[in-house]
Amino acid sequence: MQAPASPPPPISTGDGAPASRRRVLDFDPKRDGFAFTNAFVWTDHDLDFLTEQLQPLLVGAGGMLGGLTGQLLGRRPVLGSLVAGTGGAVAARWLGRALVERVARQWSSFGLCGGMALAAVERWPLKAGLPTAKLERERVRALLRRRQARTLRAAWQPFLRYWLGVRLRPDGVPYAPYGDDLLAAYRAIRQRIDGGRPVVIGLVGDAPDVFTQHQVACFGYADHEGVAGGTLLVYAPTSPGEVTPVTVEAFGSHPRRCFVSTDIETGPRGNGTYFVSQRHNHLSTLFVVDA
């Protein structure tokens, strides 16, 4: 079924917000964002860090292997206990790095969008040192990896929940049924901006690959007159130096649905993959990343 060009009329605000409500912080992506784009090629340091972050999962998998081996050697109690007790760590060391590298290198490059967004938010307003835009990619790469890990720990559950929801929705339903969540996120973002701080937000679409979702830093908003939603101004690490708008609105009822459009280049790519969404300049929903 062909998706409609525009959504049904949005619902009224219902929260008493003035139609002209607007706030933009003095965050300039040309100065306060990174000058390089969010595209990295794997290095040994990246793979080592990823292996370290996945170590608990790898040890758990290794523990199952060790336990199985211990059961097979159960007729020799001492040896069986030794194998079962050390199998997780041994298997994790043996399999971990090689397995992580094999999986990771299925992607020729990767992104650290969450790390870049969070680092930019943390450094603003600049009190010492070079402006964020003057920082060199390789000098801050380790910092970006650590900040990326923080955002993913905070965001992986909502990312997965929303992404699965839009991937599993019935054919012919182009708008995600998360309108209430979207409006709650918009109000939370507005509150953070009113409090004088930029905020990291997760952008969710219906791309087949969950790893192609995105994170940005929001530093301003403008309510839409008489409807629930507005325009967010963001720094997107995929577009260095640019102020990028993201429009959010909700419509309908039982459940309310999301309409989210953006100037971020989402949608199909020339190599047959997708970025965030299967439609150009479209998102399914967004949420606050409390990293």
PDB file of C-alpha atoms in Angstrom:
ATOM      1  CA  MET A   1       0.000   0.000   0.000  1.00  0.00           C
ATOM      2  CA  GLN A   2       1.350   3.420  -0.937  1.00  0.00           C
ATOM      3  CA  ALA A   3       2.039   5.600   2.106  1.00  0.00           C
ATOM      4  CA  PRO A   4       0.085   8.873   2.158  1.00  0.00           C
ATOM      5  CA  ALA A   5       2.039  12.024   1.338  1.00  0.00           C
ATOM      6  CA  SER A   6       1.003  13.712   4.570  1.00  0.00           C
ATOM      7  CA  PRO A   7      -0.578  12.583   7.861  1.00  0.00           C
ATOM      8  CA  PRO A   8      -4.112  13.299   9.045  1.00  0.00           C
ATOM      9  CA  PRO A   9      -4.608  16.601  10.935  1.00  0.00           C
ATOM     10  CA  PRO A  10      -2.650  16.677  14.214  1.00  0.00           C
ATOM     11  CA  ILE A  11      -4.462  16.712  17.538  1.00  0.00           C
ATOM     12  CA  SER A  12      -4.623  19.842  19.684  1.00  0.00           C
ATOM     13  CA  THR A  13      -1.855  20.507  22.187  1.00  0.00           C
ATOM     14  CA  GLY A  14      -3.899  19.947  25.316  1.00  0.00           C
ATOM     15  CA  ASP A  15      -1.048  21.070  27.594  1.00  0.00           C
ATOM     16  CA  GLY A  16      -1.774  24.794  27.650  1.00  0.00           C
ATOM     17  CA  ALA A  17       1.515  25.704  25.964  1.00  0.00           C
ATOM     18  CA  PRO A  18       1.508  29.118  24.243  1.00  0.00           C
ATOM     19  CA  ALA A  19       1.449  28.757  20.458  1.00  0.00           C
ATOM     20  CA  SER A  20       4.532  30.996  20.164  1.00  0.00           C
ATOM     21  CA  ARG A  21       6.622  29.081  22.691  1.00  0.00           C
ATOM     22  CA  ARG A  22      10.185  28.861  21.412  1.00  0.00           C
ATOM     23  CA  ARG A  23      13.672  28.496  22.853  1.00  0.00           C
ATOM     24  CA  VAL A  24      17.022  28.129  21.108  1.00  0.00           C
ATOM     25  CA  LEU A  25      20.243  27.782  23.070  1.00  0.00           C
ATOM     26  CA  ASP A  26      23.502  29.392  21.986  1.00  0.00           C
ATOM     27  CA  PHE A  27      24.752  26.078  20.624  1.00  0.00           C
ATOM     28  CA  ASP A  28      26.310  26.488  17.169  1.00  0.00           C
ATOM     29  CA  PRO A  29      27.037  23.221  15.320  1.00  0.00           C
ATOM     30  CA  LYS A  30      29.804  25.042  13.416  1.00  0.00           C
ATOM     31  CA  ARG A  31      31.554  25.755  16.718  1.00  0.00           C
ATOM     32  CA  ASP A  32      30.099  23.314  19.260  1.00  0.00           C
ATOM     33  CA  GLY A  33      29.767  20.244  17.053  1.00  0.00           C
ATOM     34  CA  PHE A  34      32.575  18.179  15.556  1.00  0.00           C
ATOM     35  CA  ALA A  35      33.876  19.249  12.154  1.00  0.00           C
ATOM     36  CA  PHE A  36      34.329  15.655  10.948  1.00  0.00           C
ATOM     37  CA  THR A  37      31.487  13.372   9.947  1.00  0.00           C
ATOM     38  CA  ASN A  38      30.234  10.283  11.722  1.00  0.00           C
ATOM     39  CA  ALA A  39      32.034   7.633   9.676  1.00  0.00           C
ATOM     40  CA  PHE A  40      34.843   5.481  11.076  1.00  0.00           C
ATOM     41  CA  VAL A  41      36.848   2.545   9.737  1.00  0.00           C
ATOM     42  CA  TRP A  42      37.580  -0.269  12.184  1.00  0.00           C
ATOM     43  CA  THR A  43      40.928  -0.274  13.973  1.00  0.00           C
ATOM     44  CA  ASP A  44      42.367  -2.760  16.461  1.00  0.00           C
ATOM     45  CA  HIS A  45      41.636  -0.284  19.274  1.00  0.00           C
ATOM     46  CA  ASP A  46      37.976  -0.106  18.249  1.00  0.00           C
ATOM     47  CA  LEU A  47      37.672  -3.891  18.178  1.00  0.00           C
ATOM     48  CA  ASP A  48      39.476  -4.274  21.512  1.00  0.00           C
ATOM     49  CA  PHE A  49      37.103  -1.754  23.103  1.00  0.00           C
ATOM     50  CA  LEU A  50      34.055  -3.475  21.626  1.00  0.00           C
ATOM     51  CA  THR A  51      35.276  -6.839  22.903  1.00  0.00           C
ATOM     52  CA  GLU A  52      35.778  -5.351  26.367  1.00  0.00           C
ATOM     53  CA  GLN A  53      32.249  -3.918  26.378  1.00  0.00           C
ATOM     54  CA  LEU A  54      30.787  -7.264  25.321  1.00  0.00           C
ATOM     55  CA  GLN A  55      32.871  -9.233  27.810  1.00  0.00           C
ATOM     56  CA  PRO A  56      29.984 -10.034  30.228  1.00  0.00           C
ATOM     57  CA  LEU A  57      27.960 -11.472  27.353  1.00  0.00           C
ATOM     58  CA  LEU A  58      30.939 -13.409  26.047  1.00  0.00           C
ATOM     59  CA  VAL A  59      31.759 -14.773  29.493  1.00  0.00           C
ATOM     60  CA  GLY A  60      28.145 -15.904  29.869  1.00  0.00           C
ATOM     61  CA  ALA A  61      28.314 -17.749  26.570  1.00  0.00           C
ATOM     62  CA  GLY A  62      31.656 -19.182  27.542  1.00  0.00           C
ATOM     63  CA  GLY A  63      30.264 -20.257  30.884  1.00  0.00           C
ATOM     64  CA  MET A  64      27.637 -22.362  29.143  1.00  0.00           C
ATOM     65  CA  LEU A  65      30.376 -24.023  27.103  1.00  0.00           C
ATOM     66  CA  GLY A  66      32.453 -24.564  30.215  1.00  0.00           C
ATOM     67  CA  GLY A  67      29.484 -25.981  32.113  1.00  0.00           C
ATOM     68  CA  LEU A  68      28.708 -28.385  29.294  1.00  0.00           C
ATOM     69  CA  THR A  69      32.289 -29.551  29.211  1.00  0.00           C
ATOM     70  CA  GLY A  70      32.241 -29.944  32.993  1.00  0.00           C
ATOM     71  CA  GLN A  71      29.176 -32.167  32.741  1.00  0.00           C
ATOM     72  CA  LEU A  72      30.873 -34.322  30.130  1.00  0.00           C
ATOM     73  CA  LEU A  73      33.768 -34.757  32.557  1.00  0.00           C
ATOM     74  CA  GLY A  74      31.453 -35.261  35.519  1.00  0.00           C
ATOM     75  CA  ARG A  75      32.900 -38.683  36.304  1.00  0.00           C
ATOM     76  CA  ARG A  76      36.075 -36.873  37.308  1.00  0.00           C
ATOM     77  CA  PRO A  77      34.760 -34.417  39.938  1.00  0.00           C
ATOM     78  CA  VAL A  78      37.884 -32.320  40.420  1.00  0.00           C
ATOM     79  CA  LEU A  79      38.584 -31.933  36.716  1.00  0.00           C
ATOM     80  CA  GLY A  80      34.909 -31.359  35.943  1.00  0.00           C
ATOM     81  CA  SER A  81      34.614 -28.584  38.548  1.00  0.00           C
ATOM     82  CA  LEU A  82      37.797 -26.951  37.335  1.00  0.00           C
ATOM     83  CA  VAL A  83      36.647 -26.886  33.716  1.00  0.00           C
ATOM     84  CA  ALA A  84      33.168 -25.642  34.633  1.00  0.00           C
ATOM     85  CA  GLY A  85      34.612 -22.901  36.820  1.00  0.00           C
ATOM     86  CA  THR A  86      37.180 -21.577  34.365  1.00  0.00           C
ATOM     87  CA  GLY A  87      35.455 -22.415  31.095  1.00  0.00           C
ATOM     88  CA  GLY A  88      33.633 -19.092  30.834  1.00  0.00           C
ATOM     89  CA  ALA A  89      36.745 -16.968  31.120  1.00  0.00           C
ATOM     90  CA  VAL A  90      38.827 -19.213  28.879  1.00  0.00           C
ATOM     91  CA  ALA A  91      36.152 -19.443  26.196  1.00  0.00           C
ATOM     92  CA  ALA A  92      35.537 -15.720  26.349  1.00  0.00           C
ATOM     93  CA  ARG A  93      39.233 -14.953  25.822  1.00  0.00           C
ATOM     94  CA  TRP A  94      39.527 -17.559  23.107  1.00  0.00           C
ATOM     95  CA  LEU A  95      36.361 -16.751  21.188  1.00  0.00           C
ATOM     96  CA  GLY A  96      35.710 -13.141  22.146  1.00  0.00           C
ATOM     97  CA  ARG A  97      38.088 -11.055  20.078  1.00  0.00           C
ATOM     98  CA  ALA A  98      37.885 -13.255  16.974  1.00  0.00           C
ATOM     99  CA  LEU A  99      34.092 -13.432  17.118  1.00  0.00           C
ATOM    100  CA  VAL A 100      33.681  -9.682  17.636  1.00  0.00           C
ATOM    101  CA  GLU A 101      36.026  -8.900  14.778  1.00  0.00           C
ATOM    102  CA  ARG A 102      34.300 -11.318  12.426  1.00  0.00           C
ATOM    103  CA  VAL A 103      30.880  -9.823  13.137  1.00  0.00           C
ATOM    104  CA  ALA A 104      32.021  -6.190  13.186  1.00  0.00           C
ATOM    105  CA  ARG A 105      33.831  -6.370   9.867  1.00  0.00           C
ATOM    106  CA  GLN A 106      30.604  -7.227   8.102  1.00  0.00           C
ATOM    107  CA  TRP A 107      30.220  -3.437   8.091  1.00  0.00           C
ATOM    108  CA  SER A 108      33.022  -1.661   6.213  1.00  0.00           C
ATOM    109  CA  SER A 109      32.551   1.385   8.440  1.00  0.00           C
ATOM    110  CA  PHE A 110      30.659   2.272  11.609  1.00  0.00           C
ATOM    111  CA  GLY A 111      29.335   5.302  13.449  1.00  0.00           C
ATOM    112  CA  LEU A 112      29.839   6.901  16.843  1.00  0.00           C
ATOM    113  CA  CYS A 113      26.893   9.288  16.577  1.00  0.00           C
ATOM    114  CA  GLY A 114      25.830   8.864  20.199  1.00  0.00           C
ATOM    115  CA  GLY A 115      29.369   9.471  21.416  1.00  0.00           C
ATOM    116  CA  MET A 116      29.717  12.564  19.254  1.00  0.00           C
ATOM    117  CA  ALA A 117      26.353  13.968  20.347  1.00  0.00           C
ATOM    118  CA  LEU A 118      26.995  13.323  24.047  1.00  0.00           C
ATOM    119  CA  ALA A 119      30.557  14.700  23.943  1.00  0.00           C
ATOM    120  CA  ALA A 120      29.332  17.852  22.196  1.00  0.00           C
ATOM    121  CA  VAL A 121      26.617  18.321  24.834  1.00  0.00           C
ATOM    122  CA  GLU A 122      29.090  17.762  27.679  1.00  0.00           C
ATOM    123  CA  ARG A 123      31.578  20.295  26.284  1.00  0.00           C
ATOM    124  CA  TRP A 124      28.954  23.025  25.919  1.00  0.00           C
ATOM    125  CA  PRO A 125      29.260  25.796  26.888  1.00  0.00           C
ATOM    126  CA  LEU A 126      33.020  25.703  26.405  1.00  0.00           C
ATOM    127  CA  LYS A 127      34.893  26.796  29.511  1.00  0.00           C
ATOM    128  CA  ALA A 128      38.428  25.727  28.588  1.00  0.00           C
ATOM    129  CA  GLY A 129      40.418  24.202  25.756  1.00  0.00           C
ATOM    130  CA  LEU A 130      39.766  24.120  22.046  1.00  0.00           C
ATOM    131  CA  PRO A 131      36.258  24.525  20.621  1.00  0.00           C
ATOM    132  CA  THR A 132      34.719  21.163  19.779  1.00  0.00           C
ATOM    133  CA  ALA A 133      34.925  21.907  16.053  1.00  0.00           C
ATOM    134  CA  LYS A 134      38.718  22.244  16.359  1.00  0.00           C
ATOM    135  CA  LEU A 135      39.246  18.793  17.878  1.00  0.00           C
ATOM    136  CA  GLU A 136      40.886  16.226  15.617  1.00  0.00           C
ATOM    137  CA  ARG A 137      39.142  12.926  14.969  1.00  0.00           C
ATOM    138  CA  GLU A 138      41.920  10.599  16.130  1.00  0.00           C
ATOM    139  CA  ARG A 139      42.741  12.625  19.231  1.00  0.00           C
ATOM    140  CA  VAL A 140      39.194  12.242  20.583  1.00  0.00           C
ATOM    141  CA  ARG A 141      38.383   8.809  19.174  1.00  0.00           C
ATOM    142  CA  ALA A 142      38.847   7.010  22.507  1.00  0.00           C
ATOM    143  CA  LEU A 143      36.594   9.567  24.226  1.00  0.00           C
ATOM    144  CA  LEU A 144      33.917   9.101  21.564  1.00  0.00           C
ATOM    145  CA  ARG A 145      34.030   5.306  22.014  1.00  0.00           C
ATOM    146  CA  ARG A 146      33.469   5.670  25.761  1.00  0.00           C
ATOM    147  CA  ARG A 147      30.630   8.148  25.310  1.00  0.00           C
ATOM    148  CA  GLN A 148      29.075   5.929  22.633  1.00  0.00           C
ATOM    149  CA  ALA A 149      29.061   3.042  25.096  1.00  0.00           C
ATOM    150  CA  ARG A 150      27.280   5.235  27.665  1.00  0.00           C
ATOM    151  CA  THR A 151      24.546   6.240  25.248  1.00  0.00           C
ATOM    152  CA  LEU A 152      24.008   2.667  24.070  1.00  0.00           C
ATOM    153  CA  ARG A 153      23.725   1.384  27.634  1.00  0.00           C
ATOM    154  CA  ALA A 154      21.087   4.044  28.270  1.00  0.00           C
ATOM    155  CA  ALA A 155      19.243   3.689  24.972  1.00  0.00           C
ATOM    156  CA  TRP A 156      19.386   0.122  23.701  1.00  0.00           C
ATOM    157  CA  GLN A 157      16.086  -0.944  25.283  1.00  0.00           C
ATOM    158  CA  PRO A 158      13.919   1.894  23.878  1.00  0.00           C
ATOM    159  CA  PHE A 159      15.755   1.662  20.558  1.00  0.00           C
ATOM    160  CA  LEU A 160      14.970  -2.036  20.302  1.00  0.00           C
ATOM    161  CA  ARG A 161      11.372  -1.690  21.537  1.00  0.00           C
ATOM    162  CA  TYR A 162      10.435   1.101  19.133  1.00  0.00           C
ATOM    163  CA  TRP A 163      12.344  -0.406  16.212  1.00  0.00           C
ATOM    164  CA  LEU A 164      10.673  -3.803  16.648  1.00  0.00           C
ATOM    165  CA  GLY A 165       7.305  -2.104  16.947  1.00  0.00           C
ATOM    166  CA  VAL A 166       7.620  -0.313  13.623  1.00  0.00           C
ATOM    167  CA  ARG A 167       9.195  -3.308  11.892  1.00  0.00           C
ATOM    168  CA  LEU A 168       6.351  -5.594  12.985  1.00  0.00           C
ATOM    169  CA  ARG A 169       3.464  -3.235  12.316  1.00  0.00           C
ATOM    170  CA  PRO A 170       0.916  -4.376   9.700  1.00  0.00           C
ATOM    171  CA  ASP A 171       1.595  -3.596   6.053  1.00  0.00           C
ATOM    172  CA  GLY A 172      -0.039  -0.375   4.919  1.00  0.00           C
ATOM    173  CA  VAL A 173       0.297   1.374   8.317  1.00  0.00           C
ATOM    174  CA  PRO A 174       2.982   3.981   7.611  1.00  0.00           C
ATOM    175  CA  TYR A 175       2.921   5.843  10.950  1.00  0.00           C
ATOM    176  CA  ALA A 176       4.139   4.319  14.200  1.00  0.00           C
ATOM    177  CA  PRO A 177       1.595   3.958  17.055  1.00  0.00           C
ATOM    178  CA  TYR A 178       3.755   5.841  19.566  1.00  0.00           C
ATOM    179  CA  GLY A 179       2.101   9.261  19.507  1.00  0.00           C
ATOM    180  CA  ASP A 180       1.701   9.483  23.296  1.00  0.00           C
ATOM    181  CA  ASP A 181       5.336   8.511  23.836  1.00  0.00           C
ATOM    182  CA  LEU A 182       6.412  11.006  21.185  1.00  0.00           C
ATOM    183  CA  LEU A 183       4.558  13.874  22.869  1.00  0.00           C
ATOM    184  CA  ALA A 184       6.006  12.897  26.258  1.00  0.00           C
ATOM    185  CA  ALA A 185       9.490  12.930  24.725  1.00  0.00           C
ATOM    186  CA  TYR A 186       8.827  16.311  23.098  1.00  0.00           C
ATOM    187  CA  ARG A 187       7.725  17.781  26.428  1.00  0.00           C
ATOM    188  CA  ALA A 188      10.814  16.319  28.156  1.00  0.00           C
ATOM    189  CA  ILE A 189      13.098  17.784  25.473  1.00  0.00           C
ATOM    190  CA  ARG A 190      11.382  21.151  25.791  1.00  0.00           C
ATOM    191  CA  GLN A 191      11.858  21.066  29.560  1.00  0.00           C
ATOM    192  CA  ARG A 192      15.578  20.316  29.212  1.00  0.00           C
ATOM    193  CA  ILE A 193      16.044  23.148  26.709  1.00  0.00           C
ATOM    194  CA  ASP A 194      14.099  25.549  28.951  1.00  0.00           C
ATOM    195  CA  GLY A 195      16.491  24.494  31.732  1.00  0.00           C
ATOM    196  CA  GLY A 196      19.426  25.643  29.624  1.00  0.00           C
ATOM    197  CA  ARG A 197      20.911  22.329  28.509  1.00  0.00           C
ATOM    198  CA  PRO A 198      21.061  20.546  25.144  1.00  0.00           C
ATOM    199  CA  VAL A 199      19.812  16.962  25.160  1.00  0.00           C
ATOM    200  CA  VAL A 200      20.780  13.778  23.312  1.00  0.00           C
ATOM    201  CA  ILE A 201      17.874  12.154  21.512  1.00  0.00           C
ATOM    202  CA  GLY A 202      17.551   8.804  19.762  1.00  0.00           C
ATOM    203  CA  LEU A 203      16.008   8.716  16.291  1.00  0.00           C
ATOM    204  CA  VAL A 204      14.162   5.534  15.344  1.00  0.00           C
ATOM    205  CA  GLY A 205      13.066   4.362  11.904  1.00  0.00           C
ATOM    206  CA  ASP A 206      12.023   1.180  10.156  1.00  0.00           C
ATOM    207  CA  ALA A 207      15.290   0.355   8.376  1.00  0.00           C
ATOM    208  CA  PRO A 208      15.885  -3.421   8.267  1.00  0.00           C
ATOM    209  CA  ASP A 209      19.181  -3.066  10.152  1.00  0.00           C
ATOM    210  CA  VAL A 210      18.783  -1.955  13.770  1.00  0.00           C
ATOM    211  CA  PHE A 211      22.410  -0.783  13.753  1.00  0.00           C
ATOM    212  CA  THR A 212      21.576   1.985  11.273  1.00  0.00           C
ATOM    213  CA  GLN A 213      19.540   3.991  13.808  1.00  0.00           C
ATOM    214  CA  HIS A 214      20.836   7.405  14.902  1.00  0.00           C
ATOM    215  CA  GLN A 215      21.488   9.797  17.803  1.00  0.00           C
ATOM    216  CA  VAL A 216      21.714  13.597  17.698  1.00  0.00           C
ATOM    217  CA  ALA A 217      22.036  16.578  20.047  1.00  0.00           C
ATOM    218  CA  CYS A 218      19.002  18.879  20.316  1.00  0.00           C
ATOM    219  CA  PHE A 219      19.511  22.514  21.324  1.00  0.00           C
ATOM    220  CA  GLY A 220      16.267  24.271  20.415  1.00  0.00           C
ATOM    221  CA  TYR A 221      12.547  23.916  19.779  1.00  0.00           C
ATOM    222  CA  ALA A 222       9.568  25.848  18.433  1.00  0.00           C
ATOM    223  CA  ASP A 223       6.009  24.734  19.173  1.00  0.00           C
ATOM    224  CA  HIS A 224       3.572  24.432  16.289  1.00  0.00           C
ATOM    225  CA  GLU A 225       0.573  26.676  16.658  1.00  0.00           C
ATOM    226  CA  GLY A 226      -2.460  24.871  18.041  1.00  0.00           C
ATOM    227  CA  VAL A 227      -1.203  21.298  17.551  1.00  0.00           C
ATOM    228  CA  ALA A 228       0.677  18.726  19.578  1.00  0.00           C
ATOM    229  CA  GLY A 229       4.307  18.922  18.589  1.00  0.00           C
ATOM    230  CA  GLY A 230       6.808  21.264  17.054  1.00  0.00           C
ATOM    231  CA  THR A 231      10.178  21.608  15.389  1.00  0.00           C
ATOM    232  CA  LEU A 232      13.396  20.541  17.087  1.00  0.00           C
ATOM    233  CA  LEU A 233      16.758  21.991  16.069  1.00  0.00           C
ATOM    234  CA  VAL A 234      19.551  19.434  16.247  1.00  0.00           C
ATOM    235  CA  TYR A 235      23.224  18.864  15.592  1.00  0.00           C
ATOM    236  CA  ALA A 236      23.458  15.615  13.614  1.00  0.00           C
ATOM    237  CA  PRO A 237      26.975  14.103  13.509  1.00  0.00           C
ATOM    238  CA  THR A 238      26.250  13.008   9.926  1.00  0.00           C
ATOM    239  CA  SER A 239      25.986  16.689   8.896  1.00  0.00           C
ATOM    240  CA  PRO A 240      28.889  18.646  10.437  1.00  0.00           C
ATOM    241  CA  GLY A 241      28.285  22.360  10.981  1.00  0.00           C
ATOM    242  CA  GLU A 242      24.614  22.278  10.019  1.00  0.00           C
ATOM    243  CA  VAL A 243      21.484  23.136  11.985  1.00  0.00           C
ATOM    244  CA  THR A 244      19.041  20.368  11.109  1.00  0.00           C
ATOM    245  CA  PRO A 245      15.294  20.511  11.844  1.00  0.00           C
ATOM    246  CA  VAL A 246      13.231  17.556  13.029  1.00  0.00           C
ATOM    247  CA  THR A 247       9.445  18.024  12.923  1.00  0.00           C
ATOM    248  CA  VAL A 248       7.334  16.016  15.371  1.00  0.00           C
ATOM    249  CA  GLU A 249       3.539  15.802  15.563  1.00  0.00           C
ATOM    250  CA  ALA A 250       0.940  13.319  16.776  1.00  0.00           C
ATOM    251  CA  PHE A 251      -2.481  12.625  15.358  1.00  0.00           C
ATOM    252  CA  GLY A 252      -5.447  10.312  15.800  1.00  0.00           C
ATOM    253  CA  SER A 253      -6.393   8.403  18.912  1.00  0.00           C
ATOM    254  CA  HIS A 254      -6.419   4.818  20.261  1.00  0.00           C
ATOM    255  CA  PRO A 255      -3.511   4.851  19.635  1.00  0.00           C
ATOM    256  CA  ARG A 256      -2.148   8.210  18.652  1.00  0.00           C
ATOM    257  CA  ARG A 257       0.333   7.923  15.822  1.00  0.00           C
ATOM    258  CA  CYS A 258       3.617   9.661  15.068  1.00  0.00           C
ATOM    259  CA  PHE A 259       4.516  11.930  12.209  1.00  0.00           C
ATOM    260  CA  VAL A 260       8.224  12.762  12.224  1.00  0.00           C
ATOM    261  CA  SER A 261      10.044  14.344   9.300  1.00  0.00           C
ATOM    262  CA  THR A 262      13.574  15.721   9.090  1.00  0.00           C
ATOM    263  CA  ASP A 263      16.186  17.264   6.829  1.00  0.00           C
ATOM    264  CA  ILE A 264      18.606  14.536   7.967  1.00  0.00           C
ATOM    265  CA  GLU A 265      19.300  12.330   4.950  1.00  0.00           C
ATOM    266  CA  THR A 266      17.444   9.206   6.001  1.00  0.00           C
ATOM    267  CA  GLY A 267      16.160   6.516   3.684  1.00  0.00           C
ATOM    268  CA  PRO A 268      17.626   4.305   0.932  1.00  0.00           C
ATOM    269  CA  ARG A 269      21.288   4.609   0.015  1.00  0.00           C
ATOM    270  CA  GLY A 270      22.953   3.931  -3.302  1.00  0.00           C
ATOM    271  CA  ASN A 271      24.577   0.712  -2.096  1.00  0.00           C
ATOM    272  CA  GLY A 272      21.225  -0.944  -1.344  1.00  0.00           C
ATOM    273  CA  THR A 273      21.277  -0.247   2.409  1.00  0.00           C
ATOM    274  CA  TYR A 274      19.108   2.109   4.466  1.00  0.00           C
ATOM    275  CA  PHE A 275      19.871   4.789   7.033  1.00  0.00           C
ATOM    276  CA  VAL A 276      17.337   4.936   9.897  1.00  0.00           C
ATOM    277  CA  SER A 277      14.263   4.672   7.665  1.00  0.00           C
ATOM    278  CA  GLN A 278      13.039   3.112   4.429  1.00  0.00           C
ATOM    279  CA  ARG A 279      11.668   6.504   3.336  1.00  0.00           C
ATOM    280  CA  HIS A 280      13.652   9.654   2.601  1.00  0.00           C
ATOM    281  CA  ASN A 281      13.708  12.311   5.354  1.00  0.00           C
ATOM    282  CA  HIS A 282      11.351  10.255   7.512  1.00  0.00           C
ATOM    283  CA  LEU A 283      11.558   8.947  11.095  1.00  0.00           C
ATOM    284  CA  SER A 284       9.205   6.707  13.025  1.00  0.00           C
ATOM    285  CA  THR A 285       9.660   8.249  16.470  1.00  0.00           C
ATOM    286  CA  LEU A 286      12.277   9.649  18.855  1.00  0.00           C
ATOM    287  CA  PHE A 287      13.086   9.586  22.572  1.00  0.00           C
ATOM    288  CA  VAL A 288      15.361  11.195  25.161  1.00  0.00           C
ATOM    289  CA  VAL A 289      18.672   9.433  25.811  1.00  0.00           C
ATOM    290  CA  ASP A 290      19.517   9.799  29.509  1.00  0.00           C
ATOM    291  CA  ALA A 291      23.190   8.923  29.366  1.00  0.00           C
TER     292      ALA A 291
END
